Structures are given as structure tokens and as C-alpha cells.
PDB file of C-alpha atoms and ligand atoms in Angstrom:
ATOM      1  CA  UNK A   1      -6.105 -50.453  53.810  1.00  0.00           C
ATOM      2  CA  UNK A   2      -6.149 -47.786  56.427  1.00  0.00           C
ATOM      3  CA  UNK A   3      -8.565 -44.790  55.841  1.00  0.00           C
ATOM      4  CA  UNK A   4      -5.489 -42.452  56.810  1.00  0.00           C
ATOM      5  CA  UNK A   5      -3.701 -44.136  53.650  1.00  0.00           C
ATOM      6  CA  UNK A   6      -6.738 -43.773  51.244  1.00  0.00           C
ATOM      7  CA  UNK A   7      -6.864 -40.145  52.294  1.00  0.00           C
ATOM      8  CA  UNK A   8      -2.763 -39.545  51.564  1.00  0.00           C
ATOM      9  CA  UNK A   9      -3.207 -41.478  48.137  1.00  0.00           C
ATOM     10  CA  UNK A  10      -6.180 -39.827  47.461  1.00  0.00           C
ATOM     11  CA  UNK A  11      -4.200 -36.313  48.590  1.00  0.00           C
ATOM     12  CA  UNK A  12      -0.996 -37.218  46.774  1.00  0.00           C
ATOM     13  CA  UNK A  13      -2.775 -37.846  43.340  1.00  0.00           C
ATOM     14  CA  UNK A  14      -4.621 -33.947  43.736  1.00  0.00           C
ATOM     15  CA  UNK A  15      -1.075 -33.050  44.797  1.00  0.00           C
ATOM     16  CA  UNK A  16       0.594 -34.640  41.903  1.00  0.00           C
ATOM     17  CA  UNK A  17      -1.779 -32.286  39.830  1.00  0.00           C
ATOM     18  CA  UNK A  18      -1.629 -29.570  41.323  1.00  0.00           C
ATOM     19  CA  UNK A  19       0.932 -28.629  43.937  1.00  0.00           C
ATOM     20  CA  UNK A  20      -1.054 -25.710  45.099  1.00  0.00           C
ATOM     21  CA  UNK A  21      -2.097 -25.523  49.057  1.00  0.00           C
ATOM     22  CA  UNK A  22      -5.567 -24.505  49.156  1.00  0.00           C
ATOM     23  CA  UNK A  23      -6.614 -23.052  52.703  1.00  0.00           C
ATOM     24  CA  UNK A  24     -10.306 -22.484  52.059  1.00  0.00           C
ATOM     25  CA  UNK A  25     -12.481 -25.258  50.345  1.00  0.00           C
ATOM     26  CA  UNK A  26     -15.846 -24.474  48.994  1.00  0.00           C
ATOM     27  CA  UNK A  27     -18.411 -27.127  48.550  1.00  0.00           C
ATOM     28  CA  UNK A  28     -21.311 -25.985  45.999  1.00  0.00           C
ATOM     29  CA  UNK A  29     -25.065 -27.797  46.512  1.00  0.00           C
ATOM     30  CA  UNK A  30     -27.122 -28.290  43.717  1.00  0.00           C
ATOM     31  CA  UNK A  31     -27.803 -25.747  40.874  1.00  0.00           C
ATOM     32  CA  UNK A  32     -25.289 -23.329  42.634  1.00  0.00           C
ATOM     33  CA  UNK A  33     -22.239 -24.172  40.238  1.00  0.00           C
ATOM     34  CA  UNK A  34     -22.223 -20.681  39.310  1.00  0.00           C
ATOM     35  CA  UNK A  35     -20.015 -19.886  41.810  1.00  0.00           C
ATOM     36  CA  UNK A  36     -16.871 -21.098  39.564  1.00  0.00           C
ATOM     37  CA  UNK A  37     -17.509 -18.198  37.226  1.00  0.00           C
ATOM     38  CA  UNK A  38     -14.984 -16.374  39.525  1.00  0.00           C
ATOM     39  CA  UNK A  39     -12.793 -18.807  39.622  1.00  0.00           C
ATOM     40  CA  UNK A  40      -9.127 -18.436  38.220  1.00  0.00           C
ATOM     41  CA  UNK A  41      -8.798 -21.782  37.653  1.00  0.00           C
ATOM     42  CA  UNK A  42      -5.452 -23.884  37.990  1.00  0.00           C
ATOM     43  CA  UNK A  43      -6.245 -27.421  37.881  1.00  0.00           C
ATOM     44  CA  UNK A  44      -9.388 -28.915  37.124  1.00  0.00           C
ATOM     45  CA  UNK A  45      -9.611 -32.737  39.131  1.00  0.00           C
ATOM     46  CA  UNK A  46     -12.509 -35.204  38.256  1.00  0.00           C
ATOM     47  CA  UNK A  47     -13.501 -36.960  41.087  1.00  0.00           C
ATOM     48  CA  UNK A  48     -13.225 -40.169  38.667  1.00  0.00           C
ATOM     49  CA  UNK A  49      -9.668 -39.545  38.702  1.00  0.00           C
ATOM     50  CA  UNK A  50      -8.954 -40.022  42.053  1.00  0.00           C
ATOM     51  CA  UNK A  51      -7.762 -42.923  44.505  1.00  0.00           C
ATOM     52  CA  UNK A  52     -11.056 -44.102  46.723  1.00  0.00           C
ATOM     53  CA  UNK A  53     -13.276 -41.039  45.927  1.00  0.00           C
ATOM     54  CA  UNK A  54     -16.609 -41.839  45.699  1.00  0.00           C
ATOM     55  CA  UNK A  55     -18.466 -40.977  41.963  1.00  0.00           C
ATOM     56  CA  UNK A  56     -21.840 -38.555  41.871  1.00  0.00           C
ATOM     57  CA  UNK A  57     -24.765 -39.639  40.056  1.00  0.00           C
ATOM     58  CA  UNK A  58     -27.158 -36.860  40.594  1.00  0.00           C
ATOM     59  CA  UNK A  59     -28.295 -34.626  37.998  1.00  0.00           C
ATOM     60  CA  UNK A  60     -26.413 -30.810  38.664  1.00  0.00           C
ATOM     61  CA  UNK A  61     -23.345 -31.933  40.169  1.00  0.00           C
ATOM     62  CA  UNK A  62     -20.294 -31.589  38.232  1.00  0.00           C
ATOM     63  CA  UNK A  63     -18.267 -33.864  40.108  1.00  0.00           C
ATOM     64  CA  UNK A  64     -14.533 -32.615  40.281  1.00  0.00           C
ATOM     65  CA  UNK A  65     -12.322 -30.761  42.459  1.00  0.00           C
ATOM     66  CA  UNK A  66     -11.439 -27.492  40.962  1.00  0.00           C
ATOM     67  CA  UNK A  67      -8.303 -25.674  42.312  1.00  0.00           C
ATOM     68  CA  UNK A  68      -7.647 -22.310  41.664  1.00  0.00           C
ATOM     69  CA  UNK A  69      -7.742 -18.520  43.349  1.00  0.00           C
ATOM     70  CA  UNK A  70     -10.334 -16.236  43.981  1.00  0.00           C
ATOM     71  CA  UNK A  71      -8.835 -12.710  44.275  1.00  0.00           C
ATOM     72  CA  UNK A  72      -5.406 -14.283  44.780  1.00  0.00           C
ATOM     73  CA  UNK A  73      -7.052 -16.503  47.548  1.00  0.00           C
ATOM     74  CA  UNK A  74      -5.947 -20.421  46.893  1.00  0.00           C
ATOM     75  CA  UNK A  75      -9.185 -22.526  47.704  1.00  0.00           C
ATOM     76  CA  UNK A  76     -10.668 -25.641  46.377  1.00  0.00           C
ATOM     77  CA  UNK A  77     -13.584 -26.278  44.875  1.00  0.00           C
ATOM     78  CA  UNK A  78     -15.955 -29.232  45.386  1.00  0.00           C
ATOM     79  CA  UNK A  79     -17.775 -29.347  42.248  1.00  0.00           C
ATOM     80  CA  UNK A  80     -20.786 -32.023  43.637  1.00  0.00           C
ATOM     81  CA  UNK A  81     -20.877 -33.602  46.451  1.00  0.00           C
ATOM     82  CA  UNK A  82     -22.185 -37.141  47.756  1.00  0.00           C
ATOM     83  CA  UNK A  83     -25.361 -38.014  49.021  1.00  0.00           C
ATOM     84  CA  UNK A  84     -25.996 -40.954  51.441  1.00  0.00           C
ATOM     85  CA  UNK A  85     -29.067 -41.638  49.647  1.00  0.00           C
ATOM     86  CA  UNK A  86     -26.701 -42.229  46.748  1.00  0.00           C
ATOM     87  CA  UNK A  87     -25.792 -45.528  48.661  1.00  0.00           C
ATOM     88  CA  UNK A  88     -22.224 -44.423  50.288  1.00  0.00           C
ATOM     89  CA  UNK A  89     -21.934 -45.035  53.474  1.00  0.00           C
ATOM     90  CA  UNK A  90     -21.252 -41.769  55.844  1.00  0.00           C
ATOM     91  CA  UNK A  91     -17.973 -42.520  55.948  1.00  0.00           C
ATOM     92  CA  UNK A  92     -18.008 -42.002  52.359  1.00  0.00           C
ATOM     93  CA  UNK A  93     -19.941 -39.137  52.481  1.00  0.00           C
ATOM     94  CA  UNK A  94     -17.473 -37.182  53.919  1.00  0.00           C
ATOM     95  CA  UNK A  95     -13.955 -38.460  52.568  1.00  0.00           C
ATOM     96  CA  UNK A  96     -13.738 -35.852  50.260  1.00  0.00           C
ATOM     97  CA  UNK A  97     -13.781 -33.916  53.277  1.00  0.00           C
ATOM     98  CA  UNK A  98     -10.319 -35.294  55.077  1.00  0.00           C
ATOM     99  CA  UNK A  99      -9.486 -35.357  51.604  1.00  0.00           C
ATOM    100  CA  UNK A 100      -9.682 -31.179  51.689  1.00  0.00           C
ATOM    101  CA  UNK A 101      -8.267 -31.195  55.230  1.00  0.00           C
ATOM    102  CA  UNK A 102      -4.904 -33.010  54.379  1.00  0.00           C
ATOM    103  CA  UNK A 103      -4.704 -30.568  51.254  1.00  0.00           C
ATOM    104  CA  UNK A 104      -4.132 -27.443  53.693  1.00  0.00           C
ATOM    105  CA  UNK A 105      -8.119 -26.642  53.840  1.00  0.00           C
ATOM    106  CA  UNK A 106      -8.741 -24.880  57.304  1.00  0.00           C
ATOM    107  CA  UNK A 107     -12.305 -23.098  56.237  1.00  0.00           C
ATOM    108  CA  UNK A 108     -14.562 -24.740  54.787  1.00  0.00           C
ATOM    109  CA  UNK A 109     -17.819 -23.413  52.683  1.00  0.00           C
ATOM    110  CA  UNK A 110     -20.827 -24.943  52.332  1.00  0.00           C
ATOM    111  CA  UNK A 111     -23.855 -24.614  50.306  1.00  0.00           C
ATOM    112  CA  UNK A 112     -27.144 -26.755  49.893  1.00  0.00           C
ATOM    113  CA  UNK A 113     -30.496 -26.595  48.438  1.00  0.00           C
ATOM    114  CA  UNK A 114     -32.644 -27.251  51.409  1.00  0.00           C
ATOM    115  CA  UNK A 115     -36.678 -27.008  52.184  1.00  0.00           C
ATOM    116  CA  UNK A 116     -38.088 -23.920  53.875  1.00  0.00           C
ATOM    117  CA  UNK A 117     -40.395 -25.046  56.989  1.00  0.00           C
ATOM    118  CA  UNK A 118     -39.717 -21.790  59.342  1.00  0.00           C
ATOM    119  CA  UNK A 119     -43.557 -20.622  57.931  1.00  0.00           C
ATOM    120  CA  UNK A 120     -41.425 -16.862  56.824  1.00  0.00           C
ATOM    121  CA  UNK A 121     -39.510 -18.236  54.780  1.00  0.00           C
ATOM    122  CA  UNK A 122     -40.061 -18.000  50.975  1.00  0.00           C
ATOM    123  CA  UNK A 123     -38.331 -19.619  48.159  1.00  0.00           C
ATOM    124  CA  UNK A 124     -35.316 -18.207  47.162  1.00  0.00           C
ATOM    125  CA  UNK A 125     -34.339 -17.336  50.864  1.00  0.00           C
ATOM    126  CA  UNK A 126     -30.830 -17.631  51.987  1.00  0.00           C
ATOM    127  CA  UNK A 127     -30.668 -18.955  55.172  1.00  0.00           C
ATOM    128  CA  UNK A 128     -27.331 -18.675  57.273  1.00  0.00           C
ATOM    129  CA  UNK A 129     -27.110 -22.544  59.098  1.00  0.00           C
ATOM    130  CA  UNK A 130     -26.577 -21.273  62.562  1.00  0.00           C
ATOM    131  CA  UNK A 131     -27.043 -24.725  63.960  1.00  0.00           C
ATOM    132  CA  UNK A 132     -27.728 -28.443  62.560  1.00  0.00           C
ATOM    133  CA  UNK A 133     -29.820 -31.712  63.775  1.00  0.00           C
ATOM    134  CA  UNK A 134     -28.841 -34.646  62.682  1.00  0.00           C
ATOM    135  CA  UNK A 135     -29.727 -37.570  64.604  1.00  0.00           C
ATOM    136  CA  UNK A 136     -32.152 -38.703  61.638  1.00  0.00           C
ATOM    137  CA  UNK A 137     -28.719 -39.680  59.621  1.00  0.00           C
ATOM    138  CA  UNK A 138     -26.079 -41.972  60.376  1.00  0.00           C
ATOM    139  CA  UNK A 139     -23.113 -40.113  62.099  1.00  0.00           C
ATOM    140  CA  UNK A 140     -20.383 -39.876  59.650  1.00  0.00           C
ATOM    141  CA  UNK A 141     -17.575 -40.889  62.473  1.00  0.00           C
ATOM    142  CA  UNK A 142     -19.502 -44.333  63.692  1.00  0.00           C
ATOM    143  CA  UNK A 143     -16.875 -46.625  63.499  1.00  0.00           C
ATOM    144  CA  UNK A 144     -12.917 -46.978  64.136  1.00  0.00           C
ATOM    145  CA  UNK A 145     -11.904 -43.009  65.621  1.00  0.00           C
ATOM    146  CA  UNK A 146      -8.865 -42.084  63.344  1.00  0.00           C
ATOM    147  CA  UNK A 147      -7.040 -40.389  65.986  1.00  0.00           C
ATOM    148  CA  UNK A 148      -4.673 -38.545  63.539  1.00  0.00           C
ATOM    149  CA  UNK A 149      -7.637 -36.833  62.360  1.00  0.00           C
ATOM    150  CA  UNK A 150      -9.721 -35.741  65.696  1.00  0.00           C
ATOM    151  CA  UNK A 151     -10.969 -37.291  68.918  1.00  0.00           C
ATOM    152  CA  UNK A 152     -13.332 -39.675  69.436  1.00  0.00           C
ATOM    153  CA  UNK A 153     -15.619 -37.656  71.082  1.00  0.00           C
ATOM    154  CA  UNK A 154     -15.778 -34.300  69.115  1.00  0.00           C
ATOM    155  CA  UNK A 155     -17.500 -31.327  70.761  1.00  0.00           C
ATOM    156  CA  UNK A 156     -20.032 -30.345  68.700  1.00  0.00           C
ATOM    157  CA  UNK A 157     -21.420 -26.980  70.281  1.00  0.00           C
ATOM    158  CA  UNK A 158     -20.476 -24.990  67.752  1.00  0.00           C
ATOM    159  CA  UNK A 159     -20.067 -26.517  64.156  1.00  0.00           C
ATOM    160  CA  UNK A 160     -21.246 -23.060  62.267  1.00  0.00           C
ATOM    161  CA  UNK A 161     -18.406 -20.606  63.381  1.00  0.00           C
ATOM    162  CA  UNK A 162     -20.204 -17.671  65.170  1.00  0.00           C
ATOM    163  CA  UNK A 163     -17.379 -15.327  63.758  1.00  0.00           C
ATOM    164  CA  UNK A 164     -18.293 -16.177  60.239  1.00  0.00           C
ATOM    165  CA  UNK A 165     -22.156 -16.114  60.684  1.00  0.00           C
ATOM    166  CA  UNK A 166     -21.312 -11.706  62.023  1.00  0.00           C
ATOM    167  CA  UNK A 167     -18.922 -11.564  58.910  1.00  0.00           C
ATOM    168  CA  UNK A 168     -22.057 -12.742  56.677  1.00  0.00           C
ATOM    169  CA  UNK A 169     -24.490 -10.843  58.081  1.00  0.00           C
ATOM    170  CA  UNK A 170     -22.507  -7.743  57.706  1.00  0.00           C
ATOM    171  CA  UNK A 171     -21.602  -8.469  53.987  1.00  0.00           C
ATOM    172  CA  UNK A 172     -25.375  -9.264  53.154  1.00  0.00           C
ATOM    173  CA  UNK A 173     -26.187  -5.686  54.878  1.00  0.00           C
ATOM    174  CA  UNK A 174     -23.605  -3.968  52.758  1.00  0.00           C
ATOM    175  CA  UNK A 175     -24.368  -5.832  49.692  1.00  0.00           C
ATOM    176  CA  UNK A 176     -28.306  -5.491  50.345  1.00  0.00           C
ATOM    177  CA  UNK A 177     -28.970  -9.010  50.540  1.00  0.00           C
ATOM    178  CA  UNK A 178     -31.183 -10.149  52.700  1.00  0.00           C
ATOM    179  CA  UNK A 179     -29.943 -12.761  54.600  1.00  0.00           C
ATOM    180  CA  UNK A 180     -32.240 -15.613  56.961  1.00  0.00           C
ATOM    181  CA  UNK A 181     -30.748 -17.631  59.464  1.00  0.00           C
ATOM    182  CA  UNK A 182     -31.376 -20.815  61.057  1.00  0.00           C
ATOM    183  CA  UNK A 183     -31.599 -24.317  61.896  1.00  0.00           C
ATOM    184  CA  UNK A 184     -30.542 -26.989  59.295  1.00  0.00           C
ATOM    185  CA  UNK A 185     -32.355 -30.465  59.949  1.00  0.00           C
ATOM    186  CA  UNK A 186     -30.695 -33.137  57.886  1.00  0.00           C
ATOM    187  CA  UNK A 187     -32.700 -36.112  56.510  1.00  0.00           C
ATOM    188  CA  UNK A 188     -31.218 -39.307  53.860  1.00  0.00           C
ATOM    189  CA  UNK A 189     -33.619 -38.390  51.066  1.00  0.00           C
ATOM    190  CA  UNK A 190     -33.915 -39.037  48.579  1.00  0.00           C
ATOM    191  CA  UNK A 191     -38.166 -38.799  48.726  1.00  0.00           C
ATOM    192  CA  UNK A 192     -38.949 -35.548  49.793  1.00  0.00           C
ATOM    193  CA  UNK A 193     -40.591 -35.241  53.043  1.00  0.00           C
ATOM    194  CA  UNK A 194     -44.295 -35.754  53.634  1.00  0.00           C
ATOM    195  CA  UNK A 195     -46.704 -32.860  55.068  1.00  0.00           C
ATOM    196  CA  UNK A 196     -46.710 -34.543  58.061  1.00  0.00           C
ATOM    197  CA  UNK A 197     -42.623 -34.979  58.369  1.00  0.00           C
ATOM    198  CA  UNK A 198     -42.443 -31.194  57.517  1.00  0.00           C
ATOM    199  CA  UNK A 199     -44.581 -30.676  60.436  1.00  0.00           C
ATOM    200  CA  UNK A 200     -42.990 -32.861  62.752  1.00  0.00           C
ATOM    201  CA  UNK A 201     -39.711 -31.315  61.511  1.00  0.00           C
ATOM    202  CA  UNK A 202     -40.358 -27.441  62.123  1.00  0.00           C
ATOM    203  CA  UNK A 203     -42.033 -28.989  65.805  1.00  0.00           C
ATOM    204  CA  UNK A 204     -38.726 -30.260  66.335  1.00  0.00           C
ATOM    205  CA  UNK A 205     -36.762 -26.758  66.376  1.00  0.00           C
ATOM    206  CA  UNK A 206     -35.307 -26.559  62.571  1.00  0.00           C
ATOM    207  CA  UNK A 207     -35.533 -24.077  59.957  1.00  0.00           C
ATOM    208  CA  UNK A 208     -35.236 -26.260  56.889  1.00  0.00           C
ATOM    209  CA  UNK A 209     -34.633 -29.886  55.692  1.00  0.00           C
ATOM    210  CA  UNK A 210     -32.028 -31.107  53.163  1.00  0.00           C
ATOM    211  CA  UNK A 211     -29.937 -34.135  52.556  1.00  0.00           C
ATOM    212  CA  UNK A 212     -26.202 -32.964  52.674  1.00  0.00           C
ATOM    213  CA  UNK A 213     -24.373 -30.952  54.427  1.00  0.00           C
ATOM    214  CA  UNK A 214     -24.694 -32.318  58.285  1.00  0.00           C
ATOM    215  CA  UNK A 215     -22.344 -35.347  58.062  1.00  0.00           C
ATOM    216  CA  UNK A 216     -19.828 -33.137  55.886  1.00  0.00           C
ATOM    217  CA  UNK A 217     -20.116 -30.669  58.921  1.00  0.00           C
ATOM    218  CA  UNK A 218     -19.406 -33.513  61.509  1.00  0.00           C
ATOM    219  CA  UNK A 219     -16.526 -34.637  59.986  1.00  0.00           C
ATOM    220  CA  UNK A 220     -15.307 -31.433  59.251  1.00  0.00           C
ATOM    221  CA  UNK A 221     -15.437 -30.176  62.901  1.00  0.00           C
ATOM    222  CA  UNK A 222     -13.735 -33.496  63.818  1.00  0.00           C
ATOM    223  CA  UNK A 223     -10.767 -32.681  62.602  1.00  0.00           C
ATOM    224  CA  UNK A 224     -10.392 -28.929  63.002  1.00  0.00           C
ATOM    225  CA  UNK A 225     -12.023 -27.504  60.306  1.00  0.00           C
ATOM    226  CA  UNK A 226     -14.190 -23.880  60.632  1.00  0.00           C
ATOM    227  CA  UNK A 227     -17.168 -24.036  59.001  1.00  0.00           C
ATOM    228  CA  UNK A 228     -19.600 -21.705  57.125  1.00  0.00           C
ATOM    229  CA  UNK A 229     -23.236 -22.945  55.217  1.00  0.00           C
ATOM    230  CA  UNK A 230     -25.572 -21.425  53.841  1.00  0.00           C
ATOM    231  CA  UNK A 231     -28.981 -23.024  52.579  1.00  0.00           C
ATOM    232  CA  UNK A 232     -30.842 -21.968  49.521  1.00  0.00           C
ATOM    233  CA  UNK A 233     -34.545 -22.358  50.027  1.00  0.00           C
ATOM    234  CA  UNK A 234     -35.702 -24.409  46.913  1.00  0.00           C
ATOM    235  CA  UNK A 235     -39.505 -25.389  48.569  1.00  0.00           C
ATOM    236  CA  UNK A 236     -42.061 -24.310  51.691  1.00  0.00           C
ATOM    237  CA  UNK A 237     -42.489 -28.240  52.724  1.00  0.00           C
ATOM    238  CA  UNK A 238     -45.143 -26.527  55.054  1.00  0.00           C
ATOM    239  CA  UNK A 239     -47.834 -25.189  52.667  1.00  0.00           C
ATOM    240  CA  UNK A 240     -50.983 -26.257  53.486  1.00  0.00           C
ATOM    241  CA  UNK A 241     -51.739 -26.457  49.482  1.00  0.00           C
ATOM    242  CA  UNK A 242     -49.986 -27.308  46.189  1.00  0.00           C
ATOM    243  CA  UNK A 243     -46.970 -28.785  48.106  1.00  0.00           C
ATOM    244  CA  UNK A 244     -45.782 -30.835  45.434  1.00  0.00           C
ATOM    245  CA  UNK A 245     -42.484 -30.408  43.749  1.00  0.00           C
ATOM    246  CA  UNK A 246     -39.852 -31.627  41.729  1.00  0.00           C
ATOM    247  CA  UNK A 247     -36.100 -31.996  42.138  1.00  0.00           C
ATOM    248  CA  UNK A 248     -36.075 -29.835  38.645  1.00  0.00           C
ATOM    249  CA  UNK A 249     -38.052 -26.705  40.507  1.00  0.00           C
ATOM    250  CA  UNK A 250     -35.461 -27.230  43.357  1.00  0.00           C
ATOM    251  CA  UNK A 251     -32.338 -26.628  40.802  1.00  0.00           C
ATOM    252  CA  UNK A 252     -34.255 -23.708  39.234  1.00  0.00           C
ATOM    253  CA  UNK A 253     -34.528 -21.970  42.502  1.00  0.00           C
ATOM    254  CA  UNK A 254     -31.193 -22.698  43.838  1.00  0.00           C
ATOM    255  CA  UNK A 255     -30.106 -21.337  40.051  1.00  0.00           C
ATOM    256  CA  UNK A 256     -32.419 -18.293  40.515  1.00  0.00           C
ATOM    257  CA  UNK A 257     -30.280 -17.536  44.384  1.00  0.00           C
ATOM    258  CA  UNK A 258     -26.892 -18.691  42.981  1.00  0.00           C
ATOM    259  CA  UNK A 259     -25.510 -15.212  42.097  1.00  0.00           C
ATOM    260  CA  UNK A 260     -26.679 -13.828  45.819  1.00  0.00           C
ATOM    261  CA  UNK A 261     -24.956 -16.630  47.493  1.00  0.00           C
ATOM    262  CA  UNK A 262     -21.997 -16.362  45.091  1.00  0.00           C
ATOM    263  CA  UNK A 263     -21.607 -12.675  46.310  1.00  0.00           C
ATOM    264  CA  UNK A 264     -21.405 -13.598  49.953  1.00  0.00           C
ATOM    265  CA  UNK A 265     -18.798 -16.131  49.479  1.00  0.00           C
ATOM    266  CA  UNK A 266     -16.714 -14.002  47.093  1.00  0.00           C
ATOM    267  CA  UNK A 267     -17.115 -11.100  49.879  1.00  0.00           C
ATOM    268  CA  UNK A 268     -16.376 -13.890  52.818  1.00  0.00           C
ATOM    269  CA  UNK A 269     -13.241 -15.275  51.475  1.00  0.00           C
ATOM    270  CA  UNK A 270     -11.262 -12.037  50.833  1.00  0.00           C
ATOM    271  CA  UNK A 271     -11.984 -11.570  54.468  1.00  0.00           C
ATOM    272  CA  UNK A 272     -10.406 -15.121  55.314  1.00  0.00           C
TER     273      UNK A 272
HETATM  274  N1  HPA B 301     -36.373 -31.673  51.695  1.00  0.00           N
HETATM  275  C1  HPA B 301     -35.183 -32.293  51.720  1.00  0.00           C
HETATM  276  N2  HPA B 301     -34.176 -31.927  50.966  1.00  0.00           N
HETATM  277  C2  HPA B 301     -34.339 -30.884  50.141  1.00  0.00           C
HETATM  278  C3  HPA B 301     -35.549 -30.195  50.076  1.00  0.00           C
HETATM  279  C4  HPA B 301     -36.626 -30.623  50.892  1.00  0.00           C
HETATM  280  O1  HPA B 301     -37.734 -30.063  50.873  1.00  0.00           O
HETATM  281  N3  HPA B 301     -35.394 -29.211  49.166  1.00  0.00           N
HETATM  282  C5  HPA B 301     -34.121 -29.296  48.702  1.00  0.00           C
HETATM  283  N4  HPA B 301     -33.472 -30.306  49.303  1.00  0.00           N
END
């Protein structure tokens, strides 16, 4: 079967639930499930129910589509996402993703927990992604191009809209948040990195380090998509001492930043 007809079964069966057309989709990282709080919810989707979706295992994702309207906004929620240290494949990875495109989506949010290793950054930072690297995971679009969907060669000099990165910053200065920005270096996880991978990692030109987001990004560019992420800082991989921690201290601090990040997003999409 053709990926263009898993994504239209998968799309009909959200459809057949809901009939709404989101424009905006919001995908929520780890611990940041708060978000749905402001959420008037229309249809609630678990990703269980539907055609080809891939299932997620990890502990803190919810793992359903929630549909609904923020403000009288129509978006889509993506309760959990999937990991390629989950054992997808990219092109798993990111089918939720066309999935949100052939529902209507045409912004997408993003958030992640990722690891501080810009040496000002603390934990609990929010940190704008102005950029990404990801030649450390397997490109998302390797394999058969799906024409209908983008071009084989996709530009890729600006995944992080620039317009939405000024509309953030000025909502964080209004709001008094303060607001880091940066580069987003995407590993497969699932060990956390090692000092010397930290190192190597802040040599190379990035911010932080996390395991999402960057093949979501790819594919979303690919076929039109703008996109907006922000990173919660959950860990310095950098500190010279006491560097170990635990994928519970990473939930608590991405728990501790939720309502911050929750307050940009509210504030971003009732400027969309
Ligand atoms: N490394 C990779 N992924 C992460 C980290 C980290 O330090 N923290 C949260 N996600």
C-alpha cells in the first residue's frame, strides 16, 4: 500500500470522528501535557484507533490526537509523539505529521524536553529552536519522494519560521518570560549523551540535544508546513560535576516550565 493511501485512511478515520479542519497542530514533548488544560475539546482520538499510526511506549506521553479550539482557534493536538529510539523507522516518525498536513494543519507547534549544553543555560530555560542539526539521525524522507507531498529535494534554510521566532520573542517580553534561543542538535537516544558527546556537541555549533523534534521538522517543511519549537531545558549535559540524571528529573523540569511554554503558545496561536 502506498504511503499517500495510509495517510488518507489514516485522515479519513480522524475525519470520520471529527469533521473539524484544524489549521494549527500542536505537538507536546514530554511532561508538557499541560498545555490541554486550555483546550475546548471536541474529539478526543487515540492513536490506537487509527489506520497505520504508530503506538507510544514512553512513560508521559498520552498518545492521542485531541481536536478542539483554543480561543475559537481549531488546532490539533498531538498528545505524544514517536521516538526513533522507540524502533520506528523515520518514516514512521513523522506520519503523524502528513497525517496533520492532510487534516488542514498549515502551522505546526512543537515542543521537546531537550539538554542544555550552551554553558548559560540553566534548567528550566526555554529555548526558541532557531535552527536544527540533524545529520546524527536518519533523514525522515530517505526513501521513495512522495511527490504529492513535497519535492525531493526540500530546501531546508529555514525550517523555524523567522516570523514566528519575532512573534515569540515579543510575547515572552510582554508576558515577562524570559525566553533563550538557539540551536537544536538531534540525537536517536535513548542513552543520554556522555560528557564527552556533550562536548563534542556544543563544539559542533548547537544549543541543546534531544531526541524528537528534527525529523518531525523535516517532514514538516517538506510538504509546506510553518514551523515553531521550542525546547524545555530538562539537564546541563555540560557540567563538569554531578552530571547524572534521570528521564524522571527530565519530566519534572519540563512539568516545572510547562505553564511558561503553555503561555507562549496560547499567546502565539491567537496571533495565527
Ligand atoms: N539529551 C538528549 N535528549 C534529551 C536530553 C539530553 O540531555 N534531555 C532531554 N532530552
Amino acid at each position: 500500500m502506498s504511503e499517500s493511501i495510509r495517510i488518507a485512511e489514516a485522515v479519513n478515520f480522524v475525519r470520520a470522528v471529527c469533521s473539524y479542519k484544524p489549521t494549527i497542530g500542536v505537538i507536546l514533548g514530554s511532561g508538557l501535557g499541560g498545555f490541554t488544560e486550555g483546550v475546548h475539546i471536541e474529539a478526543e482520538v487515540p492513536y490506537t484507533d487509527i489506520p497505520h499510526f504508530p503506538i507510544s511506549t514512553v512513560k508521559g506521553h498520552g498518545g492521542k490526537l485531541i481536536i478542539g479550539t483554543i480561543e475559537g482557534t481549531r488546532i490539533v493536538i498531538m498528545s505524544g509523539r514517536f521516538h526513533y529510539y522507540e524502533g520506528y523507522s523515520s518514516t514512521e516518525v513523522v506520519f503523524p505529521i502528513r497525517v496533520l498536513h492532510q487534516l488542514g494543519v498549515k502551522t505546526l507547534l512543537i515542543s521537546n524536553a531537550a539538554g542544555g549544553v550552551n554553558a548559560d543555560f540553566t534548567v528550566g530555560d526555554l529555548m526558541v529552536i532557531s535552527d536544527h542539526i540533524s545529520f546524527a539521525v536518519v533523514n525522515p524522507l530517505i526513501g521513495p519522494n512522495h511527490d504529492d507531498l513535497g519535492p525531493r529535494f526540500p530546501d531546508m534554510s529555514e525550517p523555524y519560521s523567522k516570523e514566528l521566532i519575532a512573534r515569540a520573542h515579543a510575547i515572552a517580553t510582554e508576558a515577562g518570560i524570559k525566553l533563550k534561543q538557539g540551536v537544536y542538535f538531534a540525537v536517536t537516544g535513548p542513552s543520554f549523551e556522555t560528557r564527552a558527546e556533550y562536548k563534542l556537541i556544543q563544539r559542533l555549533g548547537a544549543d541543546a540535544v534531544g531526541m524528537s523534534t528534527a525529523q518531525e521538522v523535516i517532514a514538516a517543511v517538506h510538504c509546506g508546513m510553518t514551523v515553531f519549537a521550542i525546547s524545555v531545558i530538562t539537564d546541563l549535559g555540560i557540567r563538569e560535576e554531578n552530571n547524572k540524571f534521570t528521564h524522571e528529573e527530565v519530566l519534572d523540569a519540563a512539568n516545572a516550565a510547562a505553564p511558561l511554554l503553555t503561555t507562549i503558545f496560547n499567546k502565539m496561536i491567537a496571533t495565527l
